[in-house]
GROMACS .gro file of C-alpha atoms in nm:
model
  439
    1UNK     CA    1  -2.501  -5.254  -0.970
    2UNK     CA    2  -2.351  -5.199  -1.279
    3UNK     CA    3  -2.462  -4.901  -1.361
    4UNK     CA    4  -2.348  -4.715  -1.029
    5UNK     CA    5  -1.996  -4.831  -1.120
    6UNK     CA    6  -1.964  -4.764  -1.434
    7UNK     CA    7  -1.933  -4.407  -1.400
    8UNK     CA    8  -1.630  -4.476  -1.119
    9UNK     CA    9  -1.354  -4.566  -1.373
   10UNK     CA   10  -1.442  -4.293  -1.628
   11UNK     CA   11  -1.432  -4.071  -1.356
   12UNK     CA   12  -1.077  -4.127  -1.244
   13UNK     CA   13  -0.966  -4.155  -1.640
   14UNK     CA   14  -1.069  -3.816  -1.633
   15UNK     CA   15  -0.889  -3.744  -1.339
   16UNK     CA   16  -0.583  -3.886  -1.520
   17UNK     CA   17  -0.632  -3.708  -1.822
   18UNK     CA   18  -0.662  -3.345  -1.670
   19UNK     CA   19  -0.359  -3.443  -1.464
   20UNK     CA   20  -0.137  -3.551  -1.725
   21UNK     CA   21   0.168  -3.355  -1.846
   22UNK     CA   22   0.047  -3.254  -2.238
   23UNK     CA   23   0.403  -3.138  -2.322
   24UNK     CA   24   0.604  -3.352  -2.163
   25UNK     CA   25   0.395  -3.654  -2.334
   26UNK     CA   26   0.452  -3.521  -2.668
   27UNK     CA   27   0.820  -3.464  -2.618
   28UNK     CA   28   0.844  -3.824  -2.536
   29UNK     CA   29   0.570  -3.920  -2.808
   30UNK     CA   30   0.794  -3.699  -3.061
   31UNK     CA   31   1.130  -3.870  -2.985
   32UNK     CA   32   0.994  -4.257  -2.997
   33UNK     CA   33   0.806  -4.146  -3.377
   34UNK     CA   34   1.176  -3.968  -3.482
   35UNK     CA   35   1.314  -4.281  -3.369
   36UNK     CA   36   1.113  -4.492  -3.561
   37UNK     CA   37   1.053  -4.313  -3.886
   38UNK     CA   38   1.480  -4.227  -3.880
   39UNK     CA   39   1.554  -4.574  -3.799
   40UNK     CA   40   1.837  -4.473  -3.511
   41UNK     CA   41   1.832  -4.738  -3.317
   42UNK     CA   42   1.917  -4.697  -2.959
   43UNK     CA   43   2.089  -4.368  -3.004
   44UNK     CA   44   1.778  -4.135  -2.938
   45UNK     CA   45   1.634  -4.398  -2.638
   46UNK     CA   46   1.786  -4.193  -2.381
   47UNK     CA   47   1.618  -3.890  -2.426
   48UNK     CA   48   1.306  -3.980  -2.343
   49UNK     CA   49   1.395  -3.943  -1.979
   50UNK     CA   50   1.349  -3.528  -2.116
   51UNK     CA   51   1.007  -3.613  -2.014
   52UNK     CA   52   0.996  -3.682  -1.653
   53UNK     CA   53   1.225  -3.417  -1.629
   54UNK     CA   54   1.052  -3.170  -1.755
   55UNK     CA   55   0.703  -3.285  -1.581
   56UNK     CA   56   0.872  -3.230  -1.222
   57UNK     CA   57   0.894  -2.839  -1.310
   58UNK     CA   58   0.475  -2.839  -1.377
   59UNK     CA   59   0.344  -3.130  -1.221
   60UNK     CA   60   0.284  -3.310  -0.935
   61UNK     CA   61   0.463  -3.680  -0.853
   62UNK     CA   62   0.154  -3.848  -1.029
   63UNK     CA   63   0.193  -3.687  -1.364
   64UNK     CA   64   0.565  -3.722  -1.354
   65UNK     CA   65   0.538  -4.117  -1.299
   66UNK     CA   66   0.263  -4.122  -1.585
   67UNK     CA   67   0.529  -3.954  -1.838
   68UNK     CA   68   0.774  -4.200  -1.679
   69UNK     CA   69   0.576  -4.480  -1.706
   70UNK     CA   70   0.502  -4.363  -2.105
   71UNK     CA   71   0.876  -4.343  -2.174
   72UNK     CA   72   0.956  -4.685  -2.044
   73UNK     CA   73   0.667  -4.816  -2.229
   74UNK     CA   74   0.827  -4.660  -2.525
   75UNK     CA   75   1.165  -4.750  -2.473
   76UNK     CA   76   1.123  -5.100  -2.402
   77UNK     CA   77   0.921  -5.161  -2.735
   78UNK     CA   78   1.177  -4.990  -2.954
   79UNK     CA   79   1.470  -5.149  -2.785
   80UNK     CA   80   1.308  -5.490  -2.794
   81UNK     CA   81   1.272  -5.414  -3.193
   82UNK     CA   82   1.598  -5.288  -3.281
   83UNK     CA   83   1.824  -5.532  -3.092
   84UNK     CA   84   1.593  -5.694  -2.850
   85UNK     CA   85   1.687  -5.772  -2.466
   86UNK     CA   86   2.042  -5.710  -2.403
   87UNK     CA   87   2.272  -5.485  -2.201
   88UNK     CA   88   2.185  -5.183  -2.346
   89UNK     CA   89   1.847  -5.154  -2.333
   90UNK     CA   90   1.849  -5.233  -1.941
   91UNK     CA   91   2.091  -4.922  -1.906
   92UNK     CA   92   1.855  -4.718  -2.095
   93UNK     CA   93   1.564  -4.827  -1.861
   94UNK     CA   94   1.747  -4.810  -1.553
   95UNK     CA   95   1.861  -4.483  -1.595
   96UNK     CA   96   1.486  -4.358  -1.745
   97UNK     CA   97   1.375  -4.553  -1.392
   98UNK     CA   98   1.623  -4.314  -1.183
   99UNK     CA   99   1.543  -4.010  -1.392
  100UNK     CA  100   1.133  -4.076  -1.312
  101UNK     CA  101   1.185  -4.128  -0.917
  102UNK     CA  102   1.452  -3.836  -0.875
  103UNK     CA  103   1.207  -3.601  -1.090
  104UNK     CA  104   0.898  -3.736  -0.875
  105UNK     CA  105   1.097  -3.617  -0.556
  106UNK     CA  106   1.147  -3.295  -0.679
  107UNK     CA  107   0.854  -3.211  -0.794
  108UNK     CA  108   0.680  -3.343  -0.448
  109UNK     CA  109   0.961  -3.073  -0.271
  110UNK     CA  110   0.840  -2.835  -0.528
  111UNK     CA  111   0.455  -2.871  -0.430
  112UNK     CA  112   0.555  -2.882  -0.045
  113UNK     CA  113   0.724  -2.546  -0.101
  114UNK     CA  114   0.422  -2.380  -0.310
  115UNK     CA  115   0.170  -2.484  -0.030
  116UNK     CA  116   0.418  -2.299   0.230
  117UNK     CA  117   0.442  -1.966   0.009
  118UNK     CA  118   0.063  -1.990  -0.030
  119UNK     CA  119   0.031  -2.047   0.359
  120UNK     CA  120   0.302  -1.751   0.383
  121UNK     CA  121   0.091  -1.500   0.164
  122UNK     CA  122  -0.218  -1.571   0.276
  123UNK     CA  123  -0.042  -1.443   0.655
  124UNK     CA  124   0.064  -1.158   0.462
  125UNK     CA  125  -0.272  -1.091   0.354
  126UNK     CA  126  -0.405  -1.093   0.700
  127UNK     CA  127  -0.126  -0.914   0.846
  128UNK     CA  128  -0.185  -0.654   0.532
  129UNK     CA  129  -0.531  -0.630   0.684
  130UNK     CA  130  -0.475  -0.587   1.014
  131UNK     CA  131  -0.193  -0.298   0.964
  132UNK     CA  132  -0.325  -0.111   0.663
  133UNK     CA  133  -0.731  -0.147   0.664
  134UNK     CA  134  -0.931  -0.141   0.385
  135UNK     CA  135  -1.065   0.246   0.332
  136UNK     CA  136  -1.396   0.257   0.213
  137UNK     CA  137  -1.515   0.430  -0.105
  138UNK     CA  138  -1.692   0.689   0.125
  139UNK     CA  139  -1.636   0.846   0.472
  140UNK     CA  140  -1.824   1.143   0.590
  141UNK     CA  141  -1.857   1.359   0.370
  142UNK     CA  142  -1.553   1.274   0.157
  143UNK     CA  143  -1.507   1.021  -0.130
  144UNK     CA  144  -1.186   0.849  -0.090
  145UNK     CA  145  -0.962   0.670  -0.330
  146UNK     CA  146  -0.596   0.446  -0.229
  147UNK     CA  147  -0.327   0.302  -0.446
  148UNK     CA  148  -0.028   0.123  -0.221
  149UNK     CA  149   0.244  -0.068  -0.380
  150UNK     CA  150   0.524  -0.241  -0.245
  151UNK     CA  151   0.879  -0.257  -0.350
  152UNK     CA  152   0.967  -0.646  -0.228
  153UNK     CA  153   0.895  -0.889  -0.467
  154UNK     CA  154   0.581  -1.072  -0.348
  155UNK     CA  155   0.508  -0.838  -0.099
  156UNK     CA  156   0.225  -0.720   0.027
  157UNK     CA  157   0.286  -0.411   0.328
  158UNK     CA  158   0.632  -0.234   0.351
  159UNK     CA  159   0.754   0.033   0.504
  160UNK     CA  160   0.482   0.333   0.398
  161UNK     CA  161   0.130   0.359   0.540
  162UNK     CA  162  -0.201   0.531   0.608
  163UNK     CA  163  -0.507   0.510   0.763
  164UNK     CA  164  -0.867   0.734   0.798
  165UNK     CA  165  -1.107   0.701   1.050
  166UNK     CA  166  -1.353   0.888   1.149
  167UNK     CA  167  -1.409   1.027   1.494
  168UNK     CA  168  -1.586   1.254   1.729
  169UNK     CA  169  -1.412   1.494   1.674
  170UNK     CA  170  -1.431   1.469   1.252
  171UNK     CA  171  -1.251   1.235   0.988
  172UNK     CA  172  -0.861   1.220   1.039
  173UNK     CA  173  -0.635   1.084   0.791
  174UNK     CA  174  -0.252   1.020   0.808
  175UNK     CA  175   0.021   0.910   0.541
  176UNK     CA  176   0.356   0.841   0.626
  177UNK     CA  177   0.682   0.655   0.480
  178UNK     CA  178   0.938   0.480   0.748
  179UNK     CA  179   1.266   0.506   0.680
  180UNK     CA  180   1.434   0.196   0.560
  181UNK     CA  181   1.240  -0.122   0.416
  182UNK     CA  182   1.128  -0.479   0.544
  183UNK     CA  183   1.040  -0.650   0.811
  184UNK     CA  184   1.166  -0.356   1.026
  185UNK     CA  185   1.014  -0.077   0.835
  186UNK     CA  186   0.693  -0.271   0.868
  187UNK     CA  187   0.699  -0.325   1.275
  188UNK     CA  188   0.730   0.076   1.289
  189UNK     CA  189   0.498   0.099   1.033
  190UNK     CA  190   0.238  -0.079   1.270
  191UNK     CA  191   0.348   0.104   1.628
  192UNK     CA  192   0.264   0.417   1.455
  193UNK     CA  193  -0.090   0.339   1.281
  194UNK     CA  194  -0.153   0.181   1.608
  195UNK     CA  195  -0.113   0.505   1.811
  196UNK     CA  196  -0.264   0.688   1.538
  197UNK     CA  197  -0.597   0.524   1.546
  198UNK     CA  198  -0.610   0.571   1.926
  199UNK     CA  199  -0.514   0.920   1.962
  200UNK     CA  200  -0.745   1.021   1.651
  201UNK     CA  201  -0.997   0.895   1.875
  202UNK     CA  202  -0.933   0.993   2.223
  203UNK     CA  203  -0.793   1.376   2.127
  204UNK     CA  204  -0.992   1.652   2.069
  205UNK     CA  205  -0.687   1.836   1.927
  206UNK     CA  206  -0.469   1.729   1.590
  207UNK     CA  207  -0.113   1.871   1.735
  208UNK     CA  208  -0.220   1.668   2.058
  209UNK     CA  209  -0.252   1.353   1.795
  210UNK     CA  210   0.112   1.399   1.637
  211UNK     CA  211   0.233   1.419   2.017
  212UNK     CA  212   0.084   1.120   2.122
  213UNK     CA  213   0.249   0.908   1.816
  214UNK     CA  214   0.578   1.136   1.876
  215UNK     CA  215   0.620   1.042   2.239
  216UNK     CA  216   0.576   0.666   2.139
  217UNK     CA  217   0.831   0.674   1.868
  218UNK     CA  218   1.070   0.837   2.116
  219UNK     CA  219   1.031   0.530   2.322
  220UNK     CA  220   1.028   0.257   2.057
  221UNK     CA  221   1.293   0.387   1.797
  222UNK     CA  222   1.620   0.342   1.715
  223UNK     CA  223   1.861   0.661   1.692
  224UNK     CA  224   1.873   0.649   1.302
  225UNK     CA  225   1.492   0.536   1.278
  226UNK     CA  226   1.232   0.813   1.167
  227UNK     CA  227   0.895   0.826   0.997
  228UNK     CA  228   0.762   1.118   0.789
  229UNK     CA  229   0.417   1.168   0.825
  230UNK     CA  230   0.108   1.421   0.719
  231UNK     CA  231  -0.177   1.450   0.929
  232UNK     CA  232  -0.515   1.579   0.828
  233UNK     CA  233  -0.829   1.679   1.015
  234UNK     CA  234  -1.138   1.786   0.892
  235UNK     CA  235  -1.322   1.873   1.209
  236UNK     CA  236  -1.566   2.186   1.042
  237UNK     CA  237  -1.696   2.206   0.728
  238UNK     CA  238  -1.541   2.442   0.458
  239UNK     CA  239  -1.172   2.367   0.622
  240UNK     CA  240  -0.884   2.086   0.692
  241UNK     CA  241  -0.614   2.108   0.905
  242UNK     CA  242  -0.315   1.956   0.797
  243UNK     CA  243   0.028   1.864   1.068
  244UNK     CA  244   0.335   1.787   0.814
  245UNK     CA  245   0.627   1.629   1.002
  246UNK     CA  246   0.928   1.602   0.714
  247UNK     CA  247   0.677   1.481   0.434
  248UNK     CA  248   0.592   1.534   0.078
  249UNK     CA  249   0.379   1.805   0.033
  250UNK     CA  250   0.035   1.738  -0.033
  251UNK     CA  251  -0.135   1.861  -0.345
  252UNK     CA  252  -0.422   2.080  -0.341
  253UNK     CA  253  -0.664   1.997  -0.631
  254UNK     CA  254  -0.943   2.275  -0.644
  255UNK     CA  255  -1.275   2.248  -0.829
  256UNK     CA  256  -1.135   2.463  -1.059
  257UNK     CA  257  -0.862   2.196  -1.182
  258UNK     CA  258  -0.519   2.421  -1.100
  259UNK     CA  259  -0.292   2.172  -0.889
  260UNK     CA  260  -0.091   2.317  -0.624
  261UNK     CA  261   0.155   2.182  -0.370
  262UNK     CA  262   0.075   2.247   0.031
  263UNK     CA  263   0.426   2.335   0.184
  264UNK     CA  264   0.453   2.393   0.483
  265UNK     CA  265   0.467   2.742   0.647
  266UNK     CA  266   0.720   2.604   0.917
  267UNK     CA  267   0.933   2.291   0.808
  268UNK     CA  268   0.916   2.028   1.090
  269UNK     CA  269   1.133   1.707   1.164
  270UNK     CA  270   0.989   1.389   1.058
  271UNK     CA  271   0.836   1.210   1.355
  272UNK     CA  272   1.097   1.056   1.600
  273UNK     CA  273   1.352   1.353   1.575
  274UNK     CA  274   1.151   1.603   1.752
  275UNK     CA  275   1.457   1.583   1.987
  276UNK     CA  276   1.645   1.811   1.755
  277UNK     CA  277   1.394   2.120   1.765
  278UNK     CA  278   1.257   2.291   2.080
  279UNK     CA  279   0.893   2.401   1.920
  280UNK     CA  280   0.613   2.170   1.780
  281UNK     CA  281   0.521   2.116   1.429
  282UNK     CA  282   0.304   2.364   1.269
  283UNK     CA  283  -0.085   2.342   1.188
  284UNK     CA  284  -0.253   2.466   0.869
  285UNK     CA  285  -0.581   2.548   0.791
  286UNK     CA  286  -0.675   2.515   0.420
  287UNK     CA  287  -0.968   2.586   0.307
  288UNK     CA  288  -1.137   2.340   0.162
  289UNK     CA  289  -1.464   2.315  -0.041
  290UNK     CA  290  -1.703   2.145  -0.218
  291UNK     CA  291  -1.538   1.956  -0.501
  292UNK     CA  292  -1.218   2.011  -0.391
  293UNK     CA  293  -0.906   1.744  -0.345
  294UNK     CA  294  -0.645   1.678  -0.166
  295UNK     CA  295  -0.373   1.428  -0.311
  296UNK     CA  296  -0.156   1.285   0.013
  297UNK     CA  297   0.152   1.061  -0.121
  298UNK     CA  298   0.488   0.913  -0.026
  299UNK     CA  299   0.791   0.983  -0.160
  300UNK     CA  300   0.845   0.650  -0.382
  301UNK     CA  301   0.600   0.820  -0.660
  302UNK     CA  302   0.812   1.127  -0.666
  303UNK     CA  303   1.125   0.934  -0.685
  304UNK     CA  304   1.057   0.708  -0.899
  305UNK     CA  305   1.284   0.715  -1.247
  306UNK     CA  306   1.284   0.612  -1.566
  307UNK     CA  307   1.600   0.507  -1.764
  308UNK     CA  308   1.701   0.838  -1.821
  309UNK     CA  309   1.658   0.931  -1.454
  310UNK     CA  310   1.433   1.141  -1.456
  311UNK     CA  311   1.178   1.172  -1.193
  312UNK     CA  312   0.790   1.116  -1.190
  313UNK     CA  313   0.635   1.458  -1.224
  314UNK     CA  314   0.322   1.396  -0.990
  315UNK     CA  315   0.144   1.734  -1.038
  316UNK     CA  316   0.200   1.728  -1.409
  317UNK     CA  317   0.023   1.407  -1.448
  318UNK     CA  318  -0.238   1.446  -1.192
  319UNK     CA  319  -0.349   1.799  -1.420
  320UNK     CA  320  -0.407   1.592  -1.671
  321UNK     CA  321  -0.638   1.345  -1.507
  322UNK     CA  322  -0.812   1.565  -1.263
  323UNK     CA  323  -1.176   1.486  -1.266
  324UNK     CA  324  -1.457   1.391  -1.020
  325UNK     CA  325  -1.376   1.018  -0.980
  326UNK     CA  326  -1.107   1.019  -0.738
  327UNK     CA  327  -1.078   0.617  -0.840
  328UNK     CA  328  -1.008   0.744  -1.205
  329UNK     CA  329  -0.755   0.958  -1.108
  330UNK     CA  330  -0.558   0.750  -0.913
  331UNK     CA  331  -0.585   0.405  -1.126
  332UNK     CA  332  -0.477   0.654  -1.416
  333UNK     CA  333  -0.159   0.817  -1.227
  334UNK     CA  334  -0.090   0.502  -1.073
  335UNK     CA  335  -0.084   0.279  -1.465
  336UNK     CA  336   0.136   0.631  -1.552
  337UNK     CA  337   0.393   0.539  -1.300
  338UNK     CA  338   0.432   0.186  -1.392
  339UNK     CA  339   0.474   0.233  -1.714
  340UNK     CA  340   0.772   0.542  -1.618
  341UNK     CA  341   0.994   0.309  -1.424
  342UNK     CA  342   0.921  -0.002  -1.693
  343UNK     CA  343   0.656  -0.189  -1.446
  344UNK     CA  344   0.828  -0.258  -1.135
  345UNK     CA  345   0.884   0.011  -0.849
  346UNK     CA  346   1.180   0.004  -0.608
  347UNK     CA  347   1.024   0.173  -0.318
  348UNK     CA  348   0.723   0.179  -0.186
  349UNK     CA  349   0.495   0.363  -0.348
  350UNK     CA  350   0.128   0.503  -0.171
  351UNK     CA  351  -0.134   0.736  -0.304
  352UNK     CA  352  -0.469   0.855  -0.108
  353UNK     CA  353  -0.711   1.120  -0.272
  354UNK     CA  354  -0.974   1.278  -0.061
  355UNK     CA  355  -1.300   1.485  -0.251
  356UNK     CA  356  -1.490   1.668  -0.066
  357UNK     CA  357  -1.847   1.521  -0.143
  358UNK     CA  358  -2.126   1.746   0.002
  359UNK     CA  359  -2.074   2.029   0.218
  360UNK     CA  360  -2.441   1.983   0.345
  361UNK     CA  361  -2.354   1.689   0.519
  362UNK     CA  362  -2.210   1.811   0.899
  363UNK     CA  363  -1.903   1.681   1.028
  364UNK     CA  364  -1.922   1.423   1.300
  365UNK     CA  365  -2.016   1.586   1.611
  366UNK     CA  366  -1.830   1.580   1.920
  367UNK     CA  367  -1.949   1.350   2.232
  368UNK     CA  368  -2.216   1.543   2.439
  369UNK     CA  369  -1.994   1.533   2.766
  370UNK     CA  370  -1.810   1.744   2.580
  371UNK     CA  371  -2.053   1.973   2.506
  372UNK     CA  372  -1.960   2.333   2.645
  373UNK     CA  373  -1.642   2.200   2.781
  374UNK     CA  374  -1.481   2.188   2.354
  375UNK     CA  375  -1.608   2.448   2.199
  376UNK     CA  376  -1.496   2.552   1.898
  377UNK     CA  377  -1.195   2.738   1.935
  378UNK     CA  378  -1.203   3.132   1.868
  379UNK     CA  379  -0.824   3.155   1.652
  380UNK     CA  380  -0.931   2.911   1.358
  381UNK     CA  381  -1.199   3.054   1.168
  382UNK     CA  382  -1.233   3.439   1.261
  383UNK     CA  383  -1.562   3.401   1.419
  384UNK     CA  384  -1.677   3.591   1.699
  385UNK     CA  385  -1.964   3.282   1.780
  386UNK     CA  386  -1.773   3.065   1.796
  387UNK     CA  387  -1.610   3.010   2.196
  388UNK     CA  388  -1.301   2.938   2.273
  389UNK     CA  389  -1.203   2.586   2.453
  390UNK     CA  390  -1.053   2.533   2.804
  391UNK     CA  391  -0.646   2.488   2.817
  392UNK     CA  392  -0.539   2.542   2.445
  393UNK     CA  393  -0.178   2.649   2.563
  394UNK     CA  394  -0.185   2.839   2.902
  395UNK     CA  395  -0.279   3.212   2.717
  396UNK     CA  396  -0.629   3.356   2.832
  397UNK     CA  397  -0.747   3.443   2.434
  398UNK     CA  398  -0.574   3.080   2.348
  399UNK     CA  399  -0.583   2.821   2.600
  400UNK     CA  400  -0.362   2.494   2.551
  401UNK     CA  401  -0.570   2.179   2.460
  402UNK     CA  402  -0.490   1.871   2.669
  403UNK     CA  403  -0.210   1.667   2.544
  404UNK     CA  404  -0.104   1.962   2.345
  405UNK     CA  405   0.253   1.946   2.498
  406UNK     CA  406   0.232   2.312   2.669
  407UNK     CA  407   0.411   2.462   2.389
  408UNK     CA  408   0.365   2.850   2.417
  409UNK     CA  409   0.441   2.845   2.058
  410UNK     CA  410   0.221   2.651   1.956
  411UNK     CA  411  -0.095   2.916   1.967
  412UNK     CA  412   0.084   3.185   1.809
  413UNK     CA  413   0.127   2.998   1.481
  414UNK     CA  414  -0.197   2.886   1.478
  415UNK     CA  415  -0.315   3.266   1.531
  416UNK     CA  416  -0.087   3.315   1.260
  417UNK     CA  417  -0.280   3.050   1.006
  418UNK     CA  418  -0.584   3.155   1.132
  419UNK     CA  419  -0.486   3.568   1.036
  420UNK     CA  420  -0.415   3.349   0.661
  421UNK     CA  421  -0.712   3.196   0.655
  422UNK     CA  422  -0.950   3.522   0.774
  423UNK     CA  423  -0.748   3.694   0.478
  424UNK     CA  424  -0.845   3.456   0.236
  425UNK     CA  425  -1.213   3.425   0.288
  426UNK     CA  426  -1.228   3.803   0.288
  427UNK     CA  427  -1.028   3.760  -0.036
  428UNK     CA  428  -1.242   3.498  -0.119
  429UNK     CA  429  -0.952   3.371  -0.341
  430UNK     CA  430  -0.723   3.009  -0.292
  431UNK     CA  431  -0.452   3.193  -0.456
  432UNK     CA  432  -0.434   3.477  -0.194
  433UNK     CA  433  -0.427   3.182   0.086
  434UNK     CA  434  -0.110   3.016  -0.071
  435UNK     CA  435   0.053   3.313  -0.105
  436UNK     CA  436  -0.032   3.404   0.269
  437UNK     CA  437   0.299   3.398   0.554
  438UNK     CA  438   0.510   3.151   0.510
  439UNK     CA  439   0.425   3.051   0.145
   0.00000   0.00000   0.00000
């Protein structure tokens, strides 16, 4: 019997021990041996409430009334030597006594409010989760790397995003920055990764996607409330096509190393201001081959300053770290951009880098009910093989795609990429592409 209690009380002695306040009990420890060795008297007794004190701001109540405990200990021994029981030494004690409850309280409050922030960012974690998904290492035939940081203190979403998923109809890819920040920035940020990841799914045509999130926004914004967005397809092998509504330009990192920025041929309203124009964004084909990158971003790395102002100059410092670990290039630009604003951003900040892995490996293929009636269309790639789908716009060479919008215009500027892109594989040269119409 003695034996299985015996190890009970050296149990919770440990307990004690890795609970107790170390500084605070040499603070108080300090002050009773300068007391003694200096020979004060009572004039250095009321310090030792210093040590509850300062336990409330790292413990919990049980170390605080330990330290408390220690100093009253103290106190009451050097007291009783100097003058012994008298009026003074039961003010000193009484107010070490207040001191040790008052600091128990607050340090209680203090642990109540940690467990709430912990219970708050572990929701934030989820909701982080459920509204910007993890992106695996590898998808399709690309290798994919993301860096997101948010401007809030403690935060863990804002008011950027993205998202990839593949579908039937290949791997699609959007990154986008809401205008304004917070809670706000973050609903809109969900509504439109929400719509995203449907429409990726359900249309066989990117401009039909961007419609599809543009007619929700029209519905759910405010009248100053926008999002600009890039949208990327890779539905054959050897090409993406890319929407940009009001974004950053993408960069363009070929296997050859030269980094160059994808503007647009046609500029295009950010999403939820299509109200302004009359014609539809524009789609690009780029080619786009084995080893080659594509660097989508938001505008918080290109803004970002140090404390002379000056801006972040992406493409410089991606040329410098462009190799075939997409991982490596990121966790490099992103330490780079850190250390030029002096560690903390003040805007959101998100960076996704796609590598085209192996060309051998086909795109996902489309849903076999859809077999003859989605061909691939004639316009993109030149080829006289290659069919031309049902309803791509209402012309009999291009016909309109459903949930396309019935833009007229919409065919003629993709005849018009598609006349770039035949030019550059005849060319057989990226730099005749970019400088193509419209570049």
């Amino acid at each position: 019997m003695t034996g299985a209690r015996a190890p009970v009380p050296r149990r919770a002695a440990a307990q004690l021990a890795a609970g107790m306040p170390v500084v605070p009990v040499l603070i108080v420890c300090g002050i009773a041996l300068v007391d003694v060795v200096g020979g004060a008297g009572m004039y250095l007794l009321p310090l030792l409430a210093a040590g509850p004190a300062l336990a409330a701001s790292t413990n919990g109540p049980r170390g605080v009334l330990c330290v408390g405990f220690l100093a009253a200990v103290l106190g009451t021994a050097l007291g009783a030597r100097e003058t012994g029981p008298g009026h003074e030494l039961v003010a000193v004690l009484s107010a070490l006594l207040a001191v040790t409850l008052a600091s128990a309280l607050a340090s209680a409050l203090r642990g109540r409010r940690e467990r709430v922030l912990a219970a708050v960012r572990s929701v934030a974690e989820a909701a982080q989760h459920a509204v910007l998904k993890p992106i695996p290492e590898t998808v399709g035939p690309f290798r994919v790397a993301v860096r997101y940081s948010a401007a809030a203190a403690e935060a863990r979403i804002g008011g950027d995003l993205y998202a990839l998923v593949p579908t039937p109809h290949g791997v699609r890819l959007i990154v986008g920055d809401v205008r304004g920040k917070g809670l706000p920035a973050v609903e809109i940020a969900a509504l439109v990764l929400g719509v995203f990841r449907e429409a990726a799914y359900d249309e066989p045509d990117l401009l039909a996607v961007v419609g599809r999130i543009e007619r929700s926004l029209a519905r759910n914004l405010g009248h100053d409330d926008f999002v600009t967005a890039v949208v990327v397809g890779h539905a054959r092998a050897g090409q993406l096509e890319v929407v940009n509504c009001g974004h950053a330009p993408p960069l363009l990192i070929p296997a050859s190393g030269a980094v160059t920025a994808v503007e647009a041929a046609r500029p295009a309203p950010p999403l939820g201001l299509r109200v302004l124009v009359d014609e539809p964004p524009c789609l690009e084909v780029l080619p786009f081959a084995e080893g080659d990158q594509l660097l989508l971003y938001t505008d918080g790395v290109i803004e970002a300053r140090d404390r002379a102002r000056e801006f972040y100059p992406l493409a410089e410092r991606v040329a410098r770290h462009v190799s075939g670990e997409p991982e490596h290039i990121l966790s490099a630009v992103h330490d780079e951009l850190l250390a030029h604003v002096g560690g903390r951003l003040h805007d959101d900040a998100a960076l996704l880098l796609l590598r085209m892995q192996n060309l051998a490996e086909p795109a996902p293929a489309l849903p076999e009910t859809r077999g003859t009636a989605v061909p691939e269309p004639e316009g993109r790639g030149g080829h006289e093989s290659v069919p031309e789908p049902e309803g791509r716009g209402g012309h009999e060479s291009v016909p309109e795609p459903e949930g396309r919008g019935g833009h007229e215009s919409v065919p003629a500027v993709q005849r018009t990429w598609s006349a770039a892109v035949d030019a550059e594989r005849l060319s057989g040269s990226a730099a005749a592409f970019s400088a193509g119409p419209g570049r």
